[in-house]
mmCIF file of N, CA, C and O in Angstrom:
data_model
loop_
_atom_site.group_PDB
_atom_site.id
_atom_site.type_symbol
_atom_site.label_atom_id
_atom_site.label_comp_id
_atom_site.label_asym_id
_atom_site.label_seq_id
_atom_site.Cartn_x
_atom_site.Cartn_y
_atom_site.Cartn_z
ATOM 1 N N MET K 136 99.070 171.603 258.378
ATOM 2 C CA MET K 136 100.360 171.366 260.546
ATOM 3 C C MET K 136 100.387 169.782 261.173
ATOM 4 O O MET K 136 99.423 168.998 260.250
ATOM 5 N N TYR K 137 101.668 169.619 261.194
ATOM 6 C CA TYR K 137 102.168 168.405 261.281
ATOM 7 C C TYR K 137 101.955 168.143 263.109
ATOM 8 O O TYR K 137 102.390 169.071 263.295
ATOM 9 N N VAL K 138 102.323 167.178 263.024
ATOM 10 C CA VAL K 138 102.632 166.882 265.007
ATOM 11 C C VAL K 138 103.923 166.433 264.893
ATOM 12 O O VAL K 138 104.545 165.243 263.871
ATOM 13 N N ILE K 139 105.150 167.401 265.193
ATOM 14 C CA ILE K 139 106.154 167.130 265.514
ATOM 15 C C ILE K 139 106.709 166.392 266.172
ATOM 16 O O ILE K 139 106.368 167.161 267.458
ATOM 17 N N ARG K 140 107.718 165.523 266.305
ATOM 18 C CA ARG K 140 108.331 165.072 267.614
ATOM 19 C C ARG K 140 109.473 165.667 268.336
ATOM 20 O O ARG K 140 110.631 165.638 266.963
ATOM 21 N N LEU K 141 110.015 166.295 268.671
ATOM 22 C CA LEU K 141 110.941 167.100 268.858
ATOM 23 C C LEU K 141 112.478 165.424 269.734
ATOM 24 O O LEU K 141 112.039 164.894 270.362
ATOM 25 N N ALA K 142 113.447 166.236 270.281
ATOM 26 C CA ALA K 142 114.566 165.215 270.307
ATOM 27 C C ALA K 142 114.214 164.447 271.489
ATOM 28 O O ALA K 142 114.992 163.468 271.943
ATOM 29 N N ASP K 143 113.920 165.499 272.600
ATOM 30 C CA ASP K 143 113.123 164.603 273.953
ATOM 31 C C ASP K 143 112.253 163.665 273.740
ATOM 32 O O ASP K 143 111.592 163.192 275.019
ATOM 33 N N GLY K 144 111.567 163.822 273.143
ATOM 34 C CA GLY K 144 110.452 162.839 272.736
ATOM 35 C C GLY K 144 109.095 163.509 273.154
ATOM 36 O O GLY K 144 108.131 163.365 273.108
ATOM 37 N N THR K 145 108.940 165.217 273.471
ATOM 38 C CA THR K 145 107.652 165.823 273.620
ATOM 39 C C THR K 145 107.132 165.995 271.640
ATOM 40 O O THR K 145 108.107 166.094 271.103
ATOM 41 N N LEU K 146 105.962 165.863 271.902
ATOM 42 C CA LEU K 146 105.523 165.901 270.906
ATOM 43 C C LEU K 146 104.357 167.477 270.901
ATOM 44 O O LEU K 146 104.048 168.248 272.145
ATOM 45 N N ARG K 147 104.961 168.191 269.509
ATOM 46 C CA ARG K 147 103.963 169.615 269.289
ATOM 47 C C ARG K 147 102.853 168.617 268.456
ATOM 48 O O ARG K 147 102.797 168.710 267.147
ATOM 49 N N VAL K 148 101.726 169.093 268.903
ATOM 50 C CA VAL K 148 100.247 168.930 268.412
ATOM 51 C C VAL K 148 99.470 170.321 267.766
ATOM 52 O O VAL K 148 99.274 170.484 268.991
ATOM 53 N N PRO K 149 99.049 169.813 266.326
ATOM 54 C CA PRO K 149 98.773 171.253 266.110
ATOM 55 C C PRO K 149 97.137 171.494 266.841
ATOM 56 O O PRO K 149 96.294 170.522 267.112
ATOM 57 N N GLN K 150 96.681 172.911 267.170
ATOM 58 C CA GLN K 150 95.304 172.898 267.477
ATOM 59 C C GLN K 150 94.491 174.633 267.124
ATOM 60 O O GLN K 150 95.228 175.197 267.209
ATOM 61 N N SER K 151 93.548 173.922 266.637
ATOM 62 C CA SER K 151 92.944 175.392 266.572
ATOM 63 C C SER K 151 92.092 175.553 267.048
ATOM 64 O O SER K 151 90.972 175.139 268.250
ATOM 65 N N LEU K 152 91.683 176.776 267.013
ATOM 66 C CA LEU K 152 90.479 177.637 268.150
ATOM 67 C C LEU K 152 89.299 178.183 267.129
ATOM 68 O O LEU K 152 90.195 179.291 266.118
ATOM 69 N N SER K 153 88.099 177.783 267.383
ATOM 70 C CA SER K 153 87.421 178.468 266.197
ATOM 71 C C SER K 153 86.260 179.462 267.404
ATOM 72 O O SER K 153 86.309 179.045 268.293
ATOM 73 N N SER K 154 85.860 180.075 266.594
ATOM 74 C CA SER K 154 84.951 181.224 267.349
ATOM 75 C C SER K 154 83.275 180.033 267.387
ATOM 76 O O SER K 154 83.139 179.359 266.664
ATOM 77 N N ASP K 155 82.184 180.585 268.114
ATOM 78 C CA ASP K 155 81.215 179.685 268.454
ATOM 79 C C ASP K 155 80.348 179.602 267.003
ATOM 80 O O ASP K 155 79.578 178.661 266.964
ATOM 81 N N ASP K 156 80.043 181.032 266.410
ATOM 82 C CA ASP K 156 79.796 180.386 265.013
ATOM 83 C C ASP K 156 81.054 179.930 263.840
ATOM 84 O O ASP K 156 80.550 179.603 262.322
ATOM 85 N N GLY K 157 82.020 178.927 264.518
ATOM 86 C CA GLY K 157 82.929 178.405 263.389
ATOM 87 C C GLY K 157 83.817 179.406 262.630
ATOM 88 O O GLY K 157 84.949 178.150 262.362
ATOM 89 N N ARG K 158 84.348 180.261 263.172
ATOM 90 C CA ARG K 158 85.144 181.410 262.069
ATOM 91 C C ARG K 158 86.321 180.862 262.691
ATOM 92 O O ARG K 158 86.795 180.583 263.986
ATOM 93 N N LEU K 159 87.943 180.625 262.334
ATOM 94 C CA LEU K 159 88.847 180.288 262.744
ATOM 95 C C LEU K 159 89.593 181.524 263.382
ATOM 96 O O LEU K 159 89.667 182.931 263.104
ATOM 97 N N ILE K 160 89.593 181.774 264.989
ATOM 98 C CA ILE K 160 90.523 182.878 265.935
ATOM 99 C C ILE K 160 91.764 182.077 265.226
ATOM 100 O O ILE K 160 92.609 183.301 264.983
ATOM 101 N N GLY K 161 92.460 180.529 265.233
ATOM 102 C CA GLY K 161 94.156 180.955 265.099
ATOM 103 C C GLY K 161 94.506 179.351 265.333
ATOM 104 O O GLY K 161 93.298 178.856 265.663
ATOM 105 N N ASN K 162 95.431 179.421 265.011
ATOM 106 C CA ASN K 162 96.210 178.177 265.193
ATOM 107 C C ASN K 162 97.440 177.854 265.629
ATOM 108 O O ASN K 162 97.833 178.931 265.937
ATOM 109 N N ALA K 163 97.625 176.886 266.504
ATOM 110 C CA ALA K 163 99.085 176.691 267.482
ATOM 111 C C ALA K 163 99.323 175.386 267.481
ATOM 112 O O ALA K 163 98.626 174.380 267.238
ATOM 113 N N TYR K 164 100.798 175.407 268.214
ATOM 114 C CA TYR K 164 100.652 173.849 268.830
ATOM 115 C C TYR K 164 100.337 173.571 270.296
ATOM 116 O O TYR K 164 100.867 174.763 270.976
ATOM 117 N N VAL K 165 100.161 172.468 270.553
ATOM 118 C CA VAL K 165 100.487 172.460 272.028
ATOM 119 C C VAL K 165 101.253 170.636 272.442
ATOM 120 O O VAL K 165 101.371 170.482 271.522
ATOM 121 N N GLU K 166 101.772 171.558 273.443
ATOM 122 C CA GLU K 166 103.229 170.371 273.525
ATOM 123 C C GLU K 166 102.536 169.438 274.442
ATOM 124 O O GLU K 166 101.910 169.400 275.552
ATOM 125 N N ILE K 167 103.201 168.541 274.215
ATOM 126 C CA ILE K 167 102.459 167.123 275.036
ATOM 127 C C ILE K 167 103.430 166.125 275.227
ATOM 128 O O ILE K 167 104.995 165.673 273.947
ATOM 129 N N SER K 168 103.914 165.702 276.519
ATOM 130 C CA SER K 168 105.177 164.795 276.984
ATOM 131 C C SER K 168 105.019 163.402 277.382
ATOM 132 O O SER K 168 103.573 163.015 277.215
ATOM 133 N N PRO K 169 105.479 163.144 277.162
ATOM 134 C CA PRO K 169 105.921 161.508 277.376
ATOM 135 C C PRO K 169 104.562 161.629 278.889
ATOM 136 O O PRO K 169 105.400 161.997 279.655
ATOM 137 N N GLY K 170 103.954 160.022 278.438
ATOM 138 C CA GLY K 170 103.461 160.101 279.732
ATOM 139 C C GLY K 170 101.875 160.417 280.098
ATOM 140 O O GLY K 170 101.282 159.995 280.674
ATOM 141 N N ASP K 171 102.038 161.426 279.055
ATOM 142 C CA ASP K 171 100.206 162.608 279.063
ATOM 143 C C ASP K 171 99.718 161.360 278.248
ATOM 144 O O ASP K 171 100.418 160.819 277.421
ATOM 145 N N PRO K 172 98.127 161.214 278.375
ATOM 146 C CA PRO K 172 97.339 160.409 278.141
ATOM 147 C C PRO K 172 96.971 160.332 276.743
ATOM 148 O O PRO K 172 96.328 159.462 276.821
ATOM 149 N N ASP K 173 97.567 161.362 276.089
ATOM 150 C CA ASP K 173 97.029 161.536 274.275
ATOM 151 C C ASP K 173 98.344 161.285 273.800
ATOM 152 O O ASP K 173 98.191 161.147 272.380
ATOM 153 N N TYR K 174 98.984 161.222 274.852
ATOM 154 C CA TYR K 174 100.979 160.760 273.756
ATOM 155 C C TYR K 174 100.905 159.729 272.939
ATOM 156 O O TYR K 174 101.167 159.909 271.928
ATOM 157 N N ASP K 175 100.425 158.517 273.587
ATOM 158 C CA ASP K 175 100.294 157.242 272.236
ATOM 159 C C ASP K 175 99.847 157.344 271.172
ATOM 160 O O ASP K 175 99.679 156.896 270.183
ATOM 161 N N ARG K 176 98.580 158.569 271.463
ATOM 162 C CA ARG K 176 97.285 157.895 269.674
ATOM 163 C C ARG K 176 98.634 158.979 268.952
ATOM 164 O O ARG K 176 97.924 159.145 267.763
ATOM 165 N N TRP K 177 98.924 159.742 269.691
ATOM 166 C CA TRP K 177 99.810 161.257 268.065
ATOM 167 C C TRP K 177 100.835 160.557 267.986
ATOM 168 O O TRP K 177 101.389 161.578 266.585
ATOM 169 N N LEU K 178 102.070 160.094 269.013
ATOM 170 C CA LEU K 178 103.095 159.561 268.722
ATOM 171 C C LEU K 178 103.235 158.843 267.206
ATOM 172 O O LEU K 178 103.821 159.022 266.398
ATOM 173 N N PRO K 179 101.989 157.533 266.569
ATOM 174 C CA PRO K 179 102.378 157.102 265.279
ATOM 175 C C PRO K 179 102.749 157.937 264.404
ATOM 176 O O PRO K 179 103.438 157.807 263.287
ATOM 177 N N GLU K 180 102.081 159.256 264.278
ATOM 178 C CA GLU K 180 102.047 160.272 262.862
ATOM 179 C C GLU K 180 103.055 161.126 262.853
ATOM 180 O O GLU K 180 103.195 162.200 262.619
ATOM 181 N N SER K 181 103.428 160.718 263.925
ATOM 182 C CA SER K 181 104.202 162.268 264.499
ATOM 183 C C SER K 181 105.662 162.426 263.278
ATOM 184 O O SER K 181 106.252 160.692 262.657
ATOM 185 N N LEU K 182 106.600 163.565 263.277
ATOM 186 C CA LEU K 182 107.348 163.638 262.172
ATOM 187 C C LEU K 182 108.891 164.365 263.255
ATOM 188 O O LEU K 182 108.457 165.305 263.729
ATOM 189 N N THR K 183 110.004 163.922 262.856
ATOM 190 C CA THR K 183 110.496 164.733 263.234
ATOM 191 C C THR K 183 111.287 165.858 263.117
ATOM 192 O O THR K 183 110.581 166.534 261.816
ATOM 193 N N GLU K 184 111.615 167.289 263.774
ATOM 194 C CA GLU K 184 112.041 168.478 263.106
ATOM 195 C C GLU K 184 112.405 168.060 261.348
ATOM 196 O O GLU K 184 111.929 168.998 260.571
ATOM 197 N N GLU K 185 113.752 167.399 261.197
ATOM 198 C CA GLU K 185 114.301 166.990 260.184
ATOM 199 C C GLU K 185 113.008 166.663 258.915
ATOM 200 O O GLU K 185 113.350 166.944 257.479
ATOM 201 N N GLU K 186 112.523 165.358 259.351
ATOM 202 C CA GLU K 186 111.194 165.168 258.809
ATOM 203 C C GLU K 186 110.410 166.173 258.282
ATOM 204 O O GLU K 186 110.275 166.424 256.727
ATOM 205 N N SER K 187 110.059 166.965 258.872
ATOM 206 C CA SER K 187 108.836 168.141 258.632
ATOM 207 C C SER K 187 110.020 169.016 257.554
ATOM 208 O O SER K 187 108.982 169.257 256.785
ATOM 209 N N ALA K 188 111.362 169.341 257.829
ATOM 210 C CA ALA K 188 111.753 170.343 256.949
ATOM 211 C C ALA K 188 111.794 170.063 255.468
ATOM 212 O O ALA K 188 111.754 170.637 254.915
ATOM 213 N N GLU K 189 112.136 168.260 255.563
ATOM 214 C CA GLU K 189 112.502 167.205 254.611
ATOM 215 C C GLU K 189 110.879 167.942 253.168
ATOM 216 O O GLU K 189 110.903 167.971 252.156
ATOM 217 N N ARG K 190 110.083 167.915 254.162
ATOM 218 C CA ARG K 190 108.538 167.400 253.514
ATOM 219 C C ARG K 190 108.372 169.098 253.079
ATOM 220 O O ARG K 190 108.113 169.052 251.996
ATOM 221 N N ARG K 191 108.883 170.042 253.995
ATOM 222 C CA ARG K 191 108.235 171.428 253.320
ATOM 223 C C ARG K 191 109.356 171.874 251.867
ATOM 224 O O ARG K 191 108.814 172.290 250.956
ATOM 225 N N ARG K 192 110.520 171.690 252.247
ATOM 226 C CA ARG K 192 111.266 171.934 251.035
ATOM 227 C C ARG K 192 110.832 171.126 249.318
ATOM 228 O O ARG K 192 111.033 171.257 248.713
ATOM 229 N N ARG K 193 110.690 169.670 249.870
ATOM 230 C CA ARG K 193 110.029 168.595 248.855
ATOM 231 C C ARG K 193 108.549 169.358 248.047
ATOM 232 O O ARG K 193 108.740 170.189 246.954
ATOM 233 N N TRP K 194 107.879 170.166 249.401
ATOM 234 C CA TRP K 194 107.042 170.779 248.714
ATOM 235 C C TRP K 194 107.116 171.960 247.619
ATOM 236 O O TRP K 194 107.048 172.203 246.779
ATOM 237 N N LEU K 195 108.165 172.597 248.043
ATOM 238 C CA LEU K 195 108.735 174.096 247.473
ATOM 239 C C LEU K 195 109.030 173.628 246.263
ATOM 240 O O LEU K 195 108.867 174.461 245.240
ATOM 241 N N GLU K 196 109.780 172.224 246.374
ATOM 242 C CA GLU K 196 110.688 172.277 244.633
ATOM 243 C C GLU K 196 110.013 171.696 243.968
ATOM 244 O O GLU K 196 110.087 171.702 242.515
ATOM 245 N N GLU K 197 108.645 170.624 244.140
ATOM 246 C CA GLU K 197 108.178 169.480 243.261
ATOM 247 C C GLU K 197 106.559 170.342 242.996
ATOM 248 O O GLU K 197 105.899 169.447 242.793
ATOM 249 N N ASN K 198 106.210 171.214 243.714
ATOM 250 C CA ASN K 198 104.665 171.943 243.170
ATOM 251 C C ASN K 198 103.972 172.052 241.936
ATOM 252 O O ASN K 198 103.146 172.897 241.870
ATOM 253 N N ASP K 199 104.841 172.540 241.516
ATOM 254 C CA ASP K 199 105.469 173.281 239.902
ATOM 255 C C ASP K 199 103.884 173.063 239.102
ATOM 256 O O ASP K 199 103.103 173.629 238.856
ATOM 257 N N GLU K 200 103.809 171.101 238.577
ATOM 258 C CA GLU K 200 102.815 170.730 238.273
ATOM 259 C C GLU K 200 101.346 171.214 238.839
ATOM 260 O O GLU K 200 100.207 171.329 238.078
ATOM 261 N N LEU K 201 101.501 171.238 239.699
ATOM 262 C CA LEU K 201 100.008 171.360 241.109
ATOM 263 C C LEU K 201 99.425 172.877 240.609
ATOM 264 O O LEU K 201 98.658 172.605 240.093
ATOM 265 N N GLU K 202 100.701 173.566 240.625
ATOM 266 C CA GLU K 202 100.662 174.864 241.227
ATOM 267 C C GLU K 202 100.142 175.394 239.560
ATOM 268 O O GLU K 202 98.384 176.079 239.292
ATOM 269 N N ARG K 203 100.421 174.895 237.872
ATOM 270 C CA ARG K 203 99.937 174.636 237.064
ATOM 271 C C ARG K 203 98.684 174.589 236.391
ATOM 272 O O ARG K 203 97.348 175.027 236.479
ATOM 273 N N GLU K 204 98.152 173.130 237.226
ATOM 274 C CA GLU K 204 97.020 173.008 237.287
ATOM 275 C C GLU K 204 96.099 173.399 238.378
ATOM 276 O O GLU K 204 94.685 173.607 237.301
ATOM 277 N N PHE K 205 96.182 173.978 239.130
ATOM 278 C CA PHE K 205 95.331 174.982 240.243
ATOM 279 C C PHE K 205 94.708 176.238 238.997
ATOM 280 O O PHE K 205 94.012 176.715 238.963
ATOM 281 N N LEU K 206 96.169 176.771 238.957
ATOM 282 C CA LEU K 206 95.720 177.841 237.957
ATOM 283 C C LEU K 206 94.663 177.918 236.570
ATOM 284 O O LEU K 206 94.222 178.644 236.175
ATOM 285 N N ALA K 207 95.531 176.582 235.234
ATOM 286 C CA ALA K 207 94.335 176.580 234.559
ATOM 287 C C ALA K 207 92.847 176.641 235.136
ATOM 288 O O ALA K 207 92.270 176.368 233.907
ATOM 289 N N PHE K 208 92.704 175.549 236.477
ATOM 290 C CA PHE K 208 91.337 175.034 237.030
ATOM 291 C C PHE K 208 90.976 176.491 237.465
ATOM 292 O O PHE K 208 89.706 177.041 237.052
ATOM 293 N N LYS K 209 91.504 177.690 238.130
ATOM 294 C CA LYS K 209 90.814 178.283 238.228
ATOM 295 C C LYS K 209 90.694 179.786 236.867
ATOM 296 O O LYS K 209 89.694 180.019 237.224
ATOM 297 N N ALA K 210 91.587 179.559 235.826
ATOM 298 C CA ALA K 210 91.215 180.636 235.348
ATOM 299 C C ALA K 210 89.735 180.213 234.353
ATOM 300 O O ALA K 210 89.090 180.879 233.742
ATOM 301 N N GLU K 211 89.671 178.467 234.461
ATOM 302 C CA GLU K 211 88.568 177.989 233.918
ATOM 303 C C GLU K 211 87.169 178.247 234.525
ATOM 304 O O GLU K 211 86.404 178.977 233.396
ATOM 305 N N GLN K 212 87.386 178.648 236.337
ATOM 306 C CA GLN K 212 86.044 178.611 237.227
ATOM 307 C C GLN K 212 85.728 180.173 236.909
ATOM 308 O O GLN K 212 84.664 180.868 236.430
ATOM 309 N N ASP K 213 87.229 180.877 236.244
ATOM 310 C CA ASP K 213 86.694 182.450 236.334
ATOM 311 C C ASP K 213 86.063 182.976 235.104
ATOM 312 O O ASP K 213 85.879 184.135 235.300
ATOM 313 N N SER K 214 86.311 181.951 234.081
ATOM 314 C CA SER K 214 85.641 182.639 233.089
ATOM 315 C C SER K 214 84.257 182.429 232.197
ATOM 316 O O SER K 214 83.887 181.470 233.456
#
């Protein structure tokens, strides 16, 4: 999950919620507006919605070799 920077400057920061024993309950985004104390900390790593979509598109188009390597590794582990 990426920190997403909206057109109005608001940041959507990923946040996970886990149980007391460490099990993941869920993932969500928390919106942080300019002026929020944590805003400057998250801003440098934020992506626009367009940049995020481009990364997602590239990953889907360019992951074939990585997927083949993983499947070969998995087959090796299963045998």
